[in-house]
Amino acid sequence: MNLQMFAGERTEPATPKKRQDVRKKGQVFQSREITSAMIIVIGFLMIYFTTSNIMGEFINLFKYLFYNYGGASDDVFTVNGISKLFMIIFPIFLRLILPIILVVFLISLISTYAQVGFLFTLEPLNLKLERLNPIEGFKRMFSRRGIVELTKAILKIGVLGYVMYSFLIWQYKGIPQLLDMSVQDLIKYGLNIFSGILLRISIVLIALGIIDYVFQWKDYESNIKMSKDDIKEEFKETEGNPQIKSEIKKKQRQISMRRMMQDVKKADVVITNPTHIAIALMYDNEINDAPIVVAKGLDYIAEKIKEEAKKYSIAIVENRPLAHSLYKTTEVGDSIPPDLYKAVAEVLAYVYSLKEE
């Protein structure tokens, strides 16, 4: 089986960078059903707990209207009368409706923020020519997502219609009793029916919202999945091409090698083992408290160090134990460890005696 045929399939979860990129484009998942359910539930609770206040305001309004506009000589049907009536009714309307509107607006913002977080982008407003293409529009209408949204809408209407119908049928038995009720009792009865309908609708919408939230999340995760090739390309963009990084490291090693070889001429002695290891030491008692390693290497590099040492007439001393110890315990630019002071001092003393001779 040719495994390359699966390389382009989007089977891998989205990386953090991919999630950040699609979020910048405004592609986020959220359930509008959850928001709608919360708005209706909170609105219902606001109306339920302020029912007595609403009824009191309406009763006071009706009393005022009956007492002040009950005569035939009233100018209620003139422009001045209508204007005066509007100035009476409008403040009452604001006192009753404005708090509910503000609370519903805040709940909408909170619900959206809880699902999406703070996001400001103009990317969705950009003009895209494919949006003007009627063929693409039909494809979106009859796509899997379009069919699912249509099914959800039909299901929601059907469930809500059934809930309202079953509740009203249950309340139908009490309709004959309305003939013996006062106006105030009729209002209470109507509000009870309204509250019962809203309560059942709220429960249904919350259940549908939870289902829709799970669906939207799975659909979003499926849409932003990546193929193995996508992940490789992203890695190249973020971490750099491995071949380029390898070349950079190679160049860095070459530069470091060239600089180290240039420092060999500063050395006082090169200690070897004698074939595989070479350590170049420099000591200036006015600058350093201890000898400094200016170059070190194995095999090929060790040979190059010895060649440079011969070029500048630097002493090469064979001392296998000292060469091994220095190679294991020091790096280029380090001072030698104190436990090797004596051994290195003997070597330097030998080198200085040779120079004097």
Coordinates of C-alpha atoms in Angstrom, one line a residue, residues 97-331:
I97 CA -38.7 47.2 29.9
L98 CA -35.3 48.9 30.0
P99 CA -33.9 46.8 32.9
I100 CA -35.0 43.6 31.1
I101 CA -33.3 44.8 27.9
L102 CA -30.1 45.8 29.7
V103 CA -29.9 42.4 31.5
V104 CA -30.6 40.5 28.3
F105 CA -27.9 42.5 26.5
L106 CA -25.3 41.8 29.2
I107 CA -26.2 38.1 29.2
S108 CA -25.7 38.0 25.5
L109 CA -22.2 39.6 25.9
I110 CA -21.3 37.3 28.7
S111 CA -22.4 34.2 26.9
T112 CA -20.5 35.1 23.7
Y113 CA -17.4 36.1 25.7
A114 CA -17.5 32.8 27.7
Q115 CA -17.5 30.8 24.4
V116 CA -15.2 32.9 22.3
G117 CA -13.3 35.3 24.6
F118 CA -12.2 38.8 23.5
L119 CA -11.6 38.8 19.8
F120 CA -11.5 41.8 17.4
T121 CA -10.8 41.2 13.8
L122 CA -11.9 42.7 10.5
E123 CA -10.9 39.6 8.5
P124 CA -14.5 38.4 8.0
L125 CA -15.4 41.8 6.5
N126 CA -12.9 41.5 3.7
L127 CA -14.5 41.2 0.2
K128 CA -14.1 37.7 -1.2
L129 CA -15.2 37.1 -4.8
E130 CA -16.2 33.6 -4.1
R131 CA -19.0 34.9 -1.9
L132 CA -20.5 36.5 -4.9
N133 CA -20.4 33.3 -6.9
P134 CA -24.0 31.8 -7.0
I135 CA -22.6 28.3 -7.6
E136 CA -20.6 28.5 -4.4
G137 CA -23.6 29.8 -2.6
F138 CA -25.7 26.8 -3.7
K139 CA -22.8 24.5 -2.7
R140 CA -22.9 26.1 0.8
M141 CA -26.7 25.8 1.0
F142 CA -26.6 22.1 0.2
S143 CA -23.4 21.3 2.0
R144 CA -23.2 19.0 5.0
R145 CA -23.2 22.0 7.3
G146 CA -26.2 23.6 5.6
I147 CA -28.2 20.4 5.8
V148 CA -27.3 20.0 9.5
E149 CA -28.4 23.6 10.2
L150 CA -31.7 23.1 8.3
T151 CA -32.3 19.9 10.3
K152 CA -31.6 21.6 13.5
A153 CA -34.0 24.4 12.7
I154 CA -36.8 22.0 11.8
L155 CA -36.1 19.9 14.9
K156 CA -36.2 23.0 17.1
I157 CA -39.5 24.3 15.6
G158 CA -41.0 20.8 15.9
V159 CA -40.0 20.3 19.5
L160 CA -41.0 23.8 20.6
G161 CA -44.3 23.5 18.8
Y162 CA -45.1 20.2 20.5
V163 CA -44.2 21.5 23.9
M164 CA -46.4 24.6 23.5
Y165 CA -49.3 22.5 22.0
S166 CA -49.2 19.9 24.8
F167 CA -49.1 22.7 27.5
L168 CA -52.0 24.6 25.9
I169 CA -54.1 21.5 25.6
W170 CA -53.5 20.8 29.3
Q171 CA -54.6 24.4 30.1
Y172 CA -57.7 24.1 27.8
K173 CA -59.7 22.4 30.6
G174 CA -59.6 25.6 32.7
I175 CA -60.9 28.0 30.0
P176 CA -64.6 27.7 31.1
Q177 CA -63.6 29.1 34.5
L178 CA -62.5 32.4 32.9
L179 CA -66.1 33.5 32.7
D180 CA -66.3 33.8 36.4
M181 CA -63.0 35.5 36.9
S182 CA -62.3 39.2 37.5
V183 CA -60.0 41.3 35.3
Q184 CA -57.2 41.0 37.8
D185 CA -57.6 37.2 38.0
L186 CA -57.7 37.0 34.2
I187 CA -54.4 38.9 34.0
K188 CA -52.8 36.5 36.6
Y189 CA -54.1 33.5 34.7
G190 CA -52.7 34.8 31.4
L191 CA -49.3 35.5 33.1
N192 CA -49.3 32.0 34.5
I193 CA -49.9 30.5 31.1
F194 CA -47.2 32.8 29.6
S195 CA -44.7 31.8 32.4
G196 CA -45.5 28.1 31.9
I197 CA -44.8 28.3 28.2
L198 CA -41.6 30.2 28.7
L199 CA -40.4 27.8 31.4
R200 CA -40.8 24.8 29.1
I201 CA -39.4 26.6 26.1
S202 CA -36.3 27.5 28.2
I203 CA -35.7 23.9 29.3
V204 CA -36.0 22.7 25.7
L205 CA -33.7 25.4 24.4
I206 CA -31.1 24.7 27.1
A207 CA -31.1 21.0 26.1
L208 CA -30.8 21.9 22.4
G209 CA -28.1 24.4 23.2
I210 CA -26.0 21.8 25.0
I211 CA -26.4 19.4 22.0
D212 CA -25.6 22.2 19.6
Y213 CA -22.5 23.2 21.5
V214 CA -21.1 19.7 21.4
F215 CA -21.8 19.5 17.7
Q216 CA -20.3 22.9 16.9
W217 CA -17.1 22.0 18.9
K218 CA -16.7 18.7 17.0
D219 CA -17.4 20.4 13.7
Y220 CA -14.9 23.1 14.4
E221 CA -12.2 20.6 15.5
S222 CA -12.8 18.6 12.3
N223 CA -12.6 21.7 10.1
I224 CA -9.2 22.8 11.5
K225 CA -7.6 19.4 11.4
M226 CA -4.2 19.3 9.7
S227 CA -2.5 16.8 7.4
K228 CA 1.0 15.5 8.2
D229 CA 2.4 17.7 5.4
D230 CA 0.7 20.7 6.9
I231 CA 2.4 20.0 10.3
K232 CA 5.8 19.6 8.5
E233 CA 5.4 22.9 6.7
E234 CA 4.4 24.7 9.8
F235 CA 7.4 23.3 11.6
K236 CA 9.6 24.5 8.8
E237 CA 8.1 28.0 9.1
T238 CA 8.3 28.2 12.9
E239 CA 11.5 26.2 13.7
G240 CA 13.2 26.6 10.3
N241 CA 14.0 24.1 7.6
P242 CA 16.1 21.2 9.2
Q243 CA 18.5 21.3 6.3
I244 CA 19.0 25.0 6.6
K245 CA 19.5 24.6 10.4
S246 CA 22.1 21.9 9.7
E247 CA 23.9 24.1 7.3
I248 CA 23.9 27.0 9.8
K249 CA 25.4 24.7 12.5
K250 CA 28.0 23.4 10.0
K251 CA 29.0 27.0 9.2
Q252 CA 29.1 27.8 12.9
R253 CA 31.4 24.9 13.6
Q254 CA 33.6 25.9 10.7
I255 CA 33.9 29.5 12.1
S256 CA 34.6 28.2 15.6
M257 CA 37.2 25.8 14.2
R258 CA 38.9 28.5 12.2
R259 CA 39.0 30.8 15.3
M260 CA 40.3 28.1 17.5
M261 CA 43.1 27.3 15.0
Q262 CA 44.0 31.0 14.9
D263 CA 44.4 30.9 18.7
V264 CA 46.8 28.0 18.6
K265 CA 49.6 30.5 17.8
K266 CA 49.0 32.1 21.3
A267 CA 49.7 28.8 23.1
D268 CA 52.8 28.0 25.1
V269 CA 52.5 24.2 24.8
V270 CA 50.4 21.5 23.1
I271 CA 49.8 18.4 25.2
T272 CA 49.0 15.2 23.3
N273 CA 48.3 11.5 24.0
P274 CA 50.1 11.5 21.3
T275 CA 47.8 10.5 18.3
H276 CA 44.2 11.1 19.2
I277 CA 44.1 14.1 21.6
A278 CA 45.7 17.5 21.4
I279 CA 45.2 20.3 24.0
A280 CA 46.8 23.8 23.5
L281 CA 47.5 25.8 26.7
M282 CA 48.4 29.4 27.1
Y283 CA 49.7 31.0 30.3
D284 CA 50.4 34.6 31.1
N285 CA 50.8 35.2 34.8
E286 CA 50.0 38.9 34.4
I287 CA 46.6 38.2 32.9
N288 CA 45.5 34.8 34.1
D289 CA 45.8 33.0 37.5
A290 CA 46.0 29.7 35.7
P291 CA 46.7 28.3 32.2
I292 CA 43.9 28.7 29.7
V293 CA 42.8 26.1 27.1
V294 CA 42.9 27.8 23.8
A295 CA 42.3 24.8 21.6
K296 CA 41.4 21.1 22.0
G297 CA 40.3 18.3 19.7
L298 CA 40.3 14.6 18.7
D299 CA 41.8 12.8 15.7
Y300 CA 41.6 15.1 12.7
I301 CA 41.3 18.3 14.8
A302 CA 44.1 17.1 17.0
E303 CA 46.3 16.7 13.9
K304 CA 45.4 20.2 12.7
I305 CA 46.3 21.6 16.1
K306 CA 49.7 19.9 16.0
E307 CA 50.3 21.2 12.5
E308 CA 49.5 24.7 13.6
A309 CA 51.8 24.3 16.6
K310 CA 54.7 23.2 14.4
K311 CA 54.1 26.1 12.0
Y312 CA 54.6 28.5 14.9
S313 CA 57.3 26.5 16.7
I314 CA 55.2 25.8 19.7
A315 CA 56.4 22.9 21.9
I316 CA 54.4 19.6 21.7
V317 CA 54.6 17.5 24.8
E318 CA 53.4 13.9 25.0
N319 CA 51.6 13.2 28.3
R320 CA 48.7 10.7 27.9
P321 CA 47.2 10.9 31.5
L322 CA 47.3 14.7 31.5
A323 CA 45.9 14.9 27.9
H324 CA 42.9 12.7 28.8
S325 CA 42.3 14.6 32.0
L326 CA 42.4 18.0 30.4
Y327 CA 40.1 16.8 27.5
K328 CA 37.5 15.5 29.9
T329 CA 37.5 18.3 32.4
T330 CA 37.9 21.5 30.3
E331 CA 36.5 23.3 27.4

